[in-house]
Coordinates of C-alpha atoms in Angstrom, one line a residue:
X1 CA 49.5 -26.6 25.8
X2 CA 50.9 -28.7 28.6
X3 CA 54.7 -29.0 28.7
X4 CA 56.6 -32.2 29.1
X5 CA 58.3 -32.2 32.6
X6 CA 59.7 -34.5 35.2
X7 CA 56.2 -35.6 36.2
X8 CA 55.7 -36.8 32.7
X9 CA 58.7 -39.1 33.0
X10 CA 57.7 -40.3 36.5
X11 CA 54.5 -41.7 35.0
X12 CA 56.3 -43.5 32.2
X13 CA 56.8 -47.1 33.3
X14 CA 57.6 -48.3 29.8
X15 CA 59.2 -46.7 26.7
X16 CA 58.5 -48.9 23.6
X17 CA 60.0 -48.2 20.2
X18 CA 58.9 -49.4 16.8
X19 CA 61.6 -50.5 14.3
X20 CA 60.4 -49.5 10.8
X21 CA 57.1 -47.7 10.2
X22 CA 57.6 -45.1 7.4
X23 CA 57.7 -46.2 3.8
X24 CA 60.6 -43.8 3.2
X25 CA 62.7 -45.5 5.9
X26 CA 61.7 -49.0 4.6
X27 CA 62.9 -48.0 1.1
X28 CA 66.1 -46.8 2.6
X29 CA 66.7 -50.0 4.6
X30 CA 65.7 -52.2 1.7
X31 CA 63.1 -54.1 3.7
X32 CA 59.4 -53.6 4.4
X33 CA 58.0 -55.5 7.4
X34 CA 54.7 -57.3 7.2
X35 CA 54.0 -56.7 10.9
X36 CA 55.3 -54.2 13.4
X37 CA 58.2 -55.2 15.7
X38 CA 59.4 -53.4 18.8
X39 CA 62.1 -53.0 21.4
X40 CA 62.2 -51.5 24.9
X41 CA 64.1 -48.4 26.1
X42 CA 64.5 -47.8 29.8
X43 CA 62.6 -44.9 31.3
X44 CA 65.9 -43.7 32.7
X45 CA 66.8 -42.8 29.0
X46 CA 64.2 -40.0 29.0
X47 CA 65.3 -36.4 29.0
X48 CA 63.9 -32.9 28.6
X49 CA 64.4 -30.4 25.8
X50 CA 67.5 -28.2 26.2
X51 CA 69.6 -31.0 27.8
X52 CA 72.8 -32.4 26.5
X53 CA 73.3 -36.0 25.5
X54 CA 76.7 -37.7 25.9
X55 CA 78.3 -39.6 23.1
X56 CA 80.0 -42.3 25.2
X57 CA 83.8 -42.2 25.2
X58 CA 85.2 -44.5 22.5
X59 CA 82.0 -44.4 20.4
X60 CA 81.9 -43.1 16.8
X61 CA 78.4 -43.5 15.7
X62 CA 75.8 -41.6 17.8
X63 CA 72.7 -42.0 15.6
X64 CA 69.6 -39.7 15.8
X65 CA 66.1 -40.5 14.7
X66 CA 63.3 -37.9 14.9
X67 CA 60.1 -39.6 15.9
X68 CA 56.5 -38.9 17.1
X69 CA 55.9 -40.1 20.6
X70 CA 52.4 -41.1 21.8
X71 CA 51.6 -40.9 25.5
X72 CA 49.1 -43.5 26.9
X73 CA 46.3 -41.8 28.8
X74 CA 44.4 -44.8 30.1
X75 CA 45.3 -48.4 30.5
X76 CA 44.9 -50.5 27.3
X77 CA 44.6 -54.3 27.4
X78 CA 43.4 -56.3 24.4
X79 CA 41.8 -53.3 22.8
X80 CA 40.5 -53.2 19.2
X81 CA 42.0 -51.0 16.6
X82 CA 38.9 -48.9 16.4
X83 CA 39.0 -48.1 20.1
X84 CA 42.8 -47.8 20.5
X85 CA 43.2 -44.1 19.9
X86 CA 40.8 -43.3 22.8
X87 CA 43.6 -44.7 25.1
X88 CA 46.1 -42.1 23.9
X89 CA 46.4 -38.9 25.9
X90 CA 48.8 -36.9 23.8
X91 CA 51.5 -36.8 21.1
X92 CA 54.9 -35.1 21.3
X93 CA 58.3 -35.0 19.6
X94 CA 61.1 -37.4 20.5
X95 CA 64.6 -38.3 19.4
X96 CA 65.5 -42.0 19.4
X97 CA 69.2 -41.7 20.0
X98 CA 71.6 -44.6 20.1
X99 CA 75.2 -45.7 19.5
X100 CA 75.7 -48.2 16.7
X101 CA 79.0 -49.1 18.2
X102 CA 77.3 -51.3 20.7
X103 CA 74.6 -52.9 18.5
X104 CA 76.7 -56.1 18.1
X105 CA 76.7 -56.6 21.9
X106 CA 72.9 -56.3 22.3
X107 CA 71.9 -59.3 20.1
X108 CA 68.8 -57.4 18.9
X109 CA 67.7 -56.0 22.3
X110 CA 69.1 -52.5 21.7
X111 CA 69.4 -52.1 25.5
X112 CA 73.0 -50.8 25.6
X113 CA 73.0 -49.2 22.1
X114 CA 69.8 -47.2 22.7
X115 CA 69.2 -47.3 26.4
X116 CA 71.8 -44.8 27.7
X117 CA 71.0 -41.9 30.0
X118 CA 69.4 -39.1 27.9
X119 CA 69.0 -41.2 24.8
X120 CA 65.3 -40.5 24.6
X121 CA 64.6 -36.7 24.7
X122 CA 60.9 -35.9 24.6
X123 CA 58.9 -32.7 24.3
X124 CA 58.7 -29.8 24.7
X125 CA 54.9 -29.6 24.5
X126 CA 52.1 -32.2 24.5
X127 CA 49.5 -32.0 21.8
X128 CA 46.2 -33.5 23.0
X129 CA 45.3 -36.7 21.2
X130 CA 41.6 -35.7 20.9
X131 CA 42.6 -32.5 19.1
X132 CA 44.4 -34.3 16.2
X133 CA 43.9 -36.7 13.4
X134 CA 46.7 -39.2 13.9
X135 CA 47.0 -39.6 10.1
X136 CA 47.6 -35.9 9.7
X137 CA 50.8 -35.2 11.7
X138 CA 54.1 -34.0 10.5
X139 CA 57.6 -34.9 11.8
X140 CA 60.6 -32.7 11.1
X141 CA 64.2 -32.9 12.3
X142 CA 67.0 -30.4 12.0
X143 CA 70.7 -31.1 12.3
X144 CA 72.7 -28.0 13.0
X145 CA 69.9 -26.0 11.5
X146 CA 69.6 -28.0 8.3
X147 CA 66.3 -29.8 7.7
X148 CA 67.1 -33.5 7.3
X149 CA 63.8 -35.2 8.0
X150 CA 60.4 -34.2 6.8
X151 CA 57.5 -36.6 6.5
X152 CA 53.9 -37.1 7.5
X153 CA 51.8 -39.9 9.0
X154 CA 49.5 -40.2 6.1
X155 CA 50.9 -43.4 4.7
X156 CA 52.4 -45.2 7.7
X157 CA 53.0 -48.9 7.4
X158 CA 51.3 -49.3 10.8
X159 CA 49.0 -46.5 11.9
X160 CA 49.2 -45.4 15.6
X161 CA 46.0 -47.1 16.6
X162 CA 47.2 -50.4 15.2
X163 CA 50.4 -50.1 17.3
X164 CA 48.4 -49.5 20.5
X165 CA 46.0 -52.4 19.7
X166 CA 48.8 -54.7 18.7
X167 CA 50.9 -54.1 21.8
X168 CA 47.9 -54.4 24.1
X169 CA 47.3 -58.0 22.9
X170 CA 50.1 -59.2 25.1
X171 CA 50.9 -56.5 27.6
X172 CA 49.0 -53.8 29.5
X173 CA 49.8 -50.3 28.3
X174 CA 49.6 -48.2 31.4
X175 CA 48.9 -44.5 31.9
X176 CA 52.0 -42.5 31.1
X177 CA 53.7 -45.2 28.9
X178 CA 55.4 -43.8 25.8
X179 CA 55.5 -45.4 22.4
X180 CA 58.0 -44.1 19.8
X181 CA 56.4 -44.7 16.5
X182 CA 59.3 -44.9 14.0
X183 CA 61.5 -42.5 12.0
X184 CA 61.3 -41.5 8.4
X185 CA 64.3 -41.5 6.0
X186 CA 67.0 -38.9 6.7
X187 CA 68.2 -40.1 10.1
X188 CA 72.0 -39.9 10.5
X189 CA 74.9 -39.4 12.8
X190 CA 75.7 -36.5 15.2
X191 CA 79.1 -35.6 16.7
X192 CA 80.0 -33.6 19.8
X193 CA 79.0 -30.0 19.4
X194 CA 76.1 -30.7 17.1
X195 CA 72.6 -29.5 17.9
X196 CA 69.5 -31.7 17.0
X197 CA 66.0 -30.4 16.9
X198 CA 62.7 -32.3 16.4
X199 CA 59.2 -30.9 15.9
X200 CA 55.8 -32.5 15.6
X201 CA 52.9 -30.5 14.1
X202 CA 49.5 -31.0 12.7
X203 CA 48.8 -30.9 9.0
X204 CA 45.8 -28.9 7.7
X205 CA 43.9 -29.1 4.4
X206 CA 46.0 -29.3 1.2
X207 CA 49.1 -30.0 3.3
X208 CA 49.1 -26.6 5.0
X209 CA 50.1 -26.0 8.6
X210 CA 47.4 -27.3 10.9
X211 CA 48.2 -24.8 13.7
X212 CA 49.3 -27.1 16.5
X213 CA 52.9 -27.8 17.3
X214 CA 55.1 -29.3 20.0
X215 CA 57.7 -26.7 19.5
X216 CA 61.3 -27.8 18.8
X217 CA 62.8 -30.5 21.0
X218 CA 66.4 -29.4 21.3
X219 CA 69.4 -31.7 22.2
X220 CA 73.1 -30.8 22.2
X221 CA 75.7 -33.6 21.8
X222 CA 78.7 -33.6 24.0
X223 CA 81.7 -35.9 24.2
X224 CA 81.9 -38.5 27.0
X225 CA 85.1 -38.6 29.0
X226 CA 84.7 -41.9 31.0
X227 CA 85.9 -44.9 29.1
X228 CA 84.0 -48.2 29.2
X229 CA 85.4 -50.7 31.8
X230 CA 87.1 -53.7 30.5
X231 CA 84.7 -56.1 32.1
X232 CA 81.9 -55.2 29.6
X233 CA 81.4 -54.9 25.9
X234 CA 83.7 -52.4 24.2
X235 CA 82.6 -50.0 21.4
X236 CA 83.2 -51.5 18.0
X237 CA 82.3 -49.9 14.6
X238 CA 82.6 -51.4 11.2
X239 CA 81.5 -50.3 7.7
X240 CA 78.2 -52.1 8.0
X241 CA 77.3 -50.2 11.1
X242 CA 78.5 -46.9 9.5
X243 CA 76.3 -47.6 6.5
X244 CA 73.3 -48.3 8.8
X245 CA 73.9 -45.3 11.0
X246 CA 74.4 -42.8 8.1
X247 CA 71.7 -44.3 6.0
X248 CA 73.8 -45.2 3.0
X249 CA 77.4 -46.1 2.0
X250 CA 77.7 -42.8 0.1
X251 CA 76.5 -40.7 3.2
X252 CA 79.0 -42.6 5.3
X253 CA 81.9 -41.8 2.9
X254 CA 82.4 -45.5 2.0
X255 CA 83.2 -46.8 -1.4
X256 CA 80.4 -48.3 -3.5
X257 CA 79.9 -52.1 -3.2
X258 CA 80.3 -54.3 -6.2
X259 CA 76.5 -54.5 -6.5
X260 CA 76.2 -50.7 -6.5
X261 CA 78.9 -50.4 -9.0
X262 CA 77.3 -53.0 -11.2
X263 CA 73.9 -51.3 -10.9
X264 CA 75.5 -48.2 -12.4
X265 CA 76.9 -50.3 -15.2
X266 CA 73.6 -52.0 -16.0
X267 CA 71.9 -48.9 -17.2
X268 CA 68.7 -49.0 -19.3
X269 CA 70.7 -48.7 -22.5
X270 CA 73.0 -51.7 -21.7
X271 CA 70.0 -53.7 -20.5
X272 CA 68.2 -53.1 -23.7
X273 CA 71.2 -54.2 -25.7
X274 CA 71.5 -57.5 -23.7
X275 CA 67.8 -58.1 -24.1
X276 CA 68.1 -57.7 -27.9
X277 CA 70.6 -60.6 -28.4
X278 CA 70.3 -64.3 -27.5
X279 CA 72.4 -66.1 -24.9
X280 CA 73.9 -68.3 -27.7
X281 CA 75.5 -65.2 -29.2
X282 CA 76.6 -63.9 -25.8
X283 CA 78.1 -67.2 -25.0
X284 CA 80.3 -67.2 -28.2
X285 CA 81.5 -63.7 -27.4
X286 CA 82.3 -64.7 -23.8
X287 CA 84.2 -67.7 -25.2
X288 CA 86.3 -65.4 -27.5
X289 CA 87.4 -63.6 -24.3
X290 CA 88.4 -66.9 -22.6
X291 CA 85.3 -67.3 -20.5
X292 CA 84.0 -70.8 -21.0
X293 CA 82.6 -71.5 -17.5
X294 CA 80.0 -68.9 -17.2
X295 CA 76.7 -70.8 -17.8
X296 CA 74.4 -72.0 -15.0
X297 CA 73.5 -75.5 -16.2
X298 CA 70.9 -78.2 -15.7
X299 CA 67.9 -76.0 -14.7
X300 CA 64.4 -75.7 -16.0
X301 CA 62.4 -72.4 -16.3
X302 CA 58.9 -71.8 -15.2
X303 CA 58.7 -69.1 -17.9
X304 CA 60.9 -70.3 -20.8
X305 CA 59.3 -67.6 -23.0
X306 CA 60.8 -64.8 -21.0
X307 CA 64.1 -63.0 -21.6
X308 CA 65.6 -62.0 -18.3
X309 CA 68.4 -59.5 -17.6
X310 CA 69.3 -58.4 -14.1
X311 CA 71.9 -58.1 -11.4
X312 CA 72.7 -61.1 -9.2
X313 CA 72.0 -61.2 -5.5
X314 CA 73.2 -64.3 -3.8
X315 CA 72.1 -66.8 -1.1
X316 CA 74.0 -69.8 0.1
X317 CA 72.6 -73.0 1.7
X318 CA 74.9 -75.4 3.5
X319 CA 74.2 -79.0 4.3
X320 CA 71.9 -79.4 7.3
X321 CA 73.4 -80.0 10.7
X322 CA 70.8 -80.1 13.5
X323 CA 72.6 -78.0 16.0
X324 CA 73.4 -75.3 13.4
X325 CA 69.8 -75.3 12.1
X326 CA 68.6 -74.4 15.6
X327 CA 70.8 -71.2 15.4
X328 CA 70.5 -70.3 11.7
X329 CA 67.3 -72.0 10.4
X330 CA 64.6 -70.2 12.3
X331 CA 63.3 -66.7 12.6
X332 CA 64.5 -64.0 10.1
X333 CA 67.1 -66.3 8.6
X334 CA 69.4 -65.8 5.6
X335 CA 66.7 -67.0 3.2
X336 CA 64.1 -64.5 4.4
X337 CA 66.7 -61.7 4.6
X338 CA 67.6 -62.4 1.0
X339 CA 64.0 -62.4 -0.2
X340 CA 63.1 -59.3 1.8
X341 CA 66.0 -57.3 0.5
X342 CA 66.0 -58.2 -3.2
X343 CA 65.3 -55.0 -5.2
X344 CA 63.6 -54.3 -8.4
X345 CA 65.3 -55.8 -11.4
X346 CA 67.6 -58.0 -9.3
X347 CA 67.9 -61.8 -9.6
X348 CA 68.2 -63.9 -6.5
X349 CA 70.7 -66.7 -7.2
X350 CA 70.8 -69.6 -4.7
X351 CA 73.6 -72.1 -4.1
X352 CA 71.9 -75.4 -3.1
X353 CA 74.8 -77.7 -4.1
X354 CA 72.5 -79.3 -6.7
X355 CA 70.7 -81.0 -3.8
X356 CA 67.3 -82.2 -5.2
X357 CA 65.9 -83.6 -2.0
X358 CA 64.2 -80.5 -0.6
X359 CA 62.7 -77.1 -1.6
X360 CA 64.8 -73.9 -1.5
X361 CA 61.9 -71.6 -2.3
X362 CA 58.1 -71.8 -1.9
X363 CA 55.1 -69.9 -3.0
X364 CA 55.0 -67.3 -0.1
X365 CA 58.6 -66.3 -0.5
X366 CA 58.5 -66.3 -4.2
X367 CA 55.5 -64.0 -4.1
X368 CA 57.4 -61.7 -1.8
X369 CA 60.2 -61.6 -4.3
X370 CA 57.7 -60.8 -7.1
X371 CA 56.1 -58.1 -5.1
X372 CA 59.5 -56.5 -4.4
X373 CA 60.1 -56.4 -8.2
X374 CA 62.7 -59.2 -8.5
X375 CA 63.5 -60.1 -12.2
X376 CA 63.9 -63.8 -11.5
X377 CA 64.8 -66.5 -9.0
X378 CA 67.5 -69.1 -9.8
X379 CA 68.2 -72.1 -7.7
X380 CA 70.1 -75.3 -8.4
X381 CA 67.9 -77.0 -5.8
X382 CA 64.3 -77.9 -5.5
X383 CA 61.1 -75.8 -5.5
X384 CA 58.1 -76.5 -3.3
X385 CA 54.5 -75.4 -3.8
X386 CA 55.5 -75.8 -7.4
X387 CA 52.1 -75.3 -9.1
X388 CA 51.7 -71.9 -7.3
X389 CA 55.3 -70.8 -8.1
X390 CA 55.0 -71.9 -11.7
X391 CA 51.8 -69.9 -12.1
X392 CA 53.5 -66.6 -11.1
X393 CA 54.7 -63.9 -13.5
X394 CA 58.1 -64.1 -11.8
X395 CA 60.4 -66.6 -13.8
X396 CA 62.0 -69.2 -11.5
X397 CA 64.8 -71.5 -12.7
X398 CA 65.0 -74.7 -10.7
X399 CA 66.3 -78.2 -10.6
X400 CA 63.1 -80.1 -9.7
X401 CA 59.9 -79.8 -7.7
X402 CA 60.1 -81.2 -4.1
X403 CA 57.6 -81.0 -1.2
X404 CA 60.1 -80.9 1.7
X405 CA 60.8 -77.7 3.7
X406 CA 64.1 -76.4 5.1
X407 CA 65.6 -78.5 7.8
X408 CA 65.7 -81.7 5.8
X409 CA 68.9 -81.1 3.7
X410 CA 69.6 -77.4 3.9
X411 CA 70.5 -74.5 6.3
X412 CA 70.2 -71.0 4.8
X413 CA 73.6 -69.6 5.8
X414 CA 74.7 -66.4 4.2
X415 CA 73.7 -63.7 1.6
X416 CA 75.5 -61.5 -0.9
X417 CA 78.7 -63.6 -1.0
X418 CA 80.4 -65.4 -3.9
X419 CA 78.5 -68.7 -4.5
X420 CA 78.4 -71.7 -6.9
X421 CA 75.2 -72.4 -8.8
X422 CA 74.6 -74.9 -11.6
X423 CA 78.3 -75.4 -12.1
X424 CA 79.6 -71.9 -12.2
X425 CA 80.6 -69.1 -9.8
X426 CA 78.3 -66.2 -9.2
X427 CA 79.2 -63.0 -7.4
X428 CA 76.8 -60.3 -6.1
X429 CA 76.5 -57.7 -8.9
X430 CA 77.2 -60.1 -11.8
X431 CA 74.9 -59.6 -14.8
X432 CA 72.6 -62.5 -15.4
X433 CA 71.1 -63.1 -18.8
X434 CA 68.6 -65.9 -19.4
X435 CA 66.5 -67.1 -22.3
X436 CA 65.2 -70.4 -23.7
X437 CA 68.8 -71.4 -24.5
X438 CA 70.2 -71.1 -21.0
X439 CA 71.5 -68.8 -18.3
X440 CA 74.8 -66.8 -18.5
X441 CA 76.8 -64.9 -15.9
X442 CA 78.5 -61.9 -17.4
X443 CA 81.2 -59.9 -15.5
X444 CA 80.0 -56.3 -15.4
X445 CA 83.4 -54.9 -16.5
X446 CA 83.1 -56.4 -20.0
X447 CA 79.3 -56.4 -20.4
X448 CA 79.2 -53.3 -22.6
X449 CA 81.7 -54.6 -25.2
X450 CA 80.2 -58.1 -25.1
X451 CA 76.7 -56.6 -25.8
X452 CA 78.0 -54.5 -28.7
X453 CA 80.0 -57.3 -30.3
X454 CA 77.0 -59.7 -29.9
X455 CA 74.8 -57.2 -31.7
X456 CA 77.3 -57.0 -34.5
X457 CA 77.6 -60.8 -34.7
X458 CA 73.8 -61.2 -34.9
X459 CA 73.7 -58.6 -37.7
X460 CA 76.3 -60.7 -39.6
X461 CA 74.2 -63.8 -39.0
X462 CA 71.2 -62.2 -40.6
X463 CA 73.3 -61.6 -43.7
X464 CA 74.6 -65.2 -43.6
X465 CA 71.1 -66.6 -43.2
X466 CA 69.9 -64.6 -46.3
X467 CA 72.8 -65.9 -48.3
X468 CA 72.1 -69.5 -47.3
X469 CA 68.4 -69.1 -48.1
X470 CA 69.5 -67.9 -51.6
X471 CA 71.3 -71.2 -52.1
X472 CA 74.9 -70.4 -51.2
X473 CA 77.2 -72.9 -49.6
X474 CA 78.3 -72.3 -46.0
X475 CA 81.9 -72.9 -47.0
X476 CA 83.6 -69.6 -46.5
X477 CA 80.3 -68.0 -45.6
X478 CA 80.0 -69.2 -42.1
X479 CA 82.2 -67.9 -40.7
X480 CA 82.9 -65.1 -43.1
X481 CA 86.1 -65.3 -45.1
X482 CA 87.6 -62.2 -46.6
X483 CA 85.6 -62.4 -49.8
X484 CA 82.3 -62.8 -48.1
X485 CA 83.1 -60.2 -45.4
X486 CA 83.6 -57.6 -48.2
X487 CA 80.2 -58.6 -49.6
X488 CA 78.7 -58.3 -46.1
X489 CA 80.1 -54.8 -45.6
X490 CA 78.6 -53.8 -49.0
X491 CA 75.3 -55.3 -47.9
X492 CA 75.5 -53.5 -44.6
X493 CA 76.2 -50.2 -46.2
X494 CA 73.3 -50.6 -48.6
X495 CA 71.0 -51.3 -45.7
X496 CA 72.2 -48.2 -43.9
X497 CA 71.6 -46.0 -46.9
X498 CA 68.1 -47.5 -47.3
X499 CA 67.4 -46.7 -43.6
X500 CA 68.2 -43.1 -44.0

């Protein structure tokens, strides 16, 4: 097979990279795009196998991402998906390297963070496009000899032909242009001295080796020695970038967030306990512990028949100010980010300041939350497209219907912060329990004991109800005095013996 060489790079006028394309990566990132999105890398970032890449001086987070690169063979402009693959000459291995320390300075362009010299190694061999099924390719990455990425193109979010056709709608893809097609889960961080290898191969029947391979694209990491000049952006890393670079807080060596800690607390057993008792009982147990201001009040449910238990994710709206709406209201704003990152079993709680003059959620975004597996949506503001939202399986708790969109009274401002909703404070990771009686916010640290004591309380109330039905006065019975408690314990013991 033909080898990637300097002539290959001389023909590459554009290097285009796709953000998220593998389901495994989308799951890791907590967001699945509806359409592909892209960024440019300069052709000067291209390098051959066997070369070293420099981690710039002062940078901590040199991320690597093994990817399949497709090489355009003939110009493509406004091509259809069915014809797009005929414009591809070959596929090969690539490594989309970048320093997360400079992402903040790029404002989304990735130019400095991913455009450095040598940040796009490609090769070593080209596999002819007409010799492969683009849905039957395998991508693997090794970090110091350990296999860290292993996936196939069978279930890509956006198949290669779609990428070519989509890009060609607006710009001409020219012969030699390179498209990096996304990375699967497992991408992480390399340090000086590390060796990175990426290989693309074909997949045969039953997942066997298809026989064609690019060979291993090898890159060694070395430490940069020239510091950034003070007239430009300086490297800056924080825990968010560390989490993004390594793929998770755990992999980055960071402590778990309150939401992650709460998720471990709300295990299936505790969830079942909370589902078995009513909010009226939970409320009384919370009050015994001095928690009187833990109910979200004044809202109506689209599904009052549902019992809902889940972890809170939060979204805050601030009052509209026209200049700030221009910067925070459009695009992938906080509202859309919250909806697109809510996970299965979580409840999106919105602070809308009790403002009833506009909608805070509509049918499309509510549907997106439902598809992602959200347990419920709670807002102390309005809901638009109300009939459609009310018809969904997803329970929504709301103040009132209203037809207006964002920009009238609200700006979606921030996510996963402490908020106020319906008269109480809600933090990310709080446990929310809702039924026909109302909505409660339970601190995760006491949820287990509150659930156990609520179950015991409701068992007592079954006994009390039986005694009242038999004609006994509630005096001394509700609540139980010493005499009646002794009778309750006898009743309870008898029930236990009968259940054996």
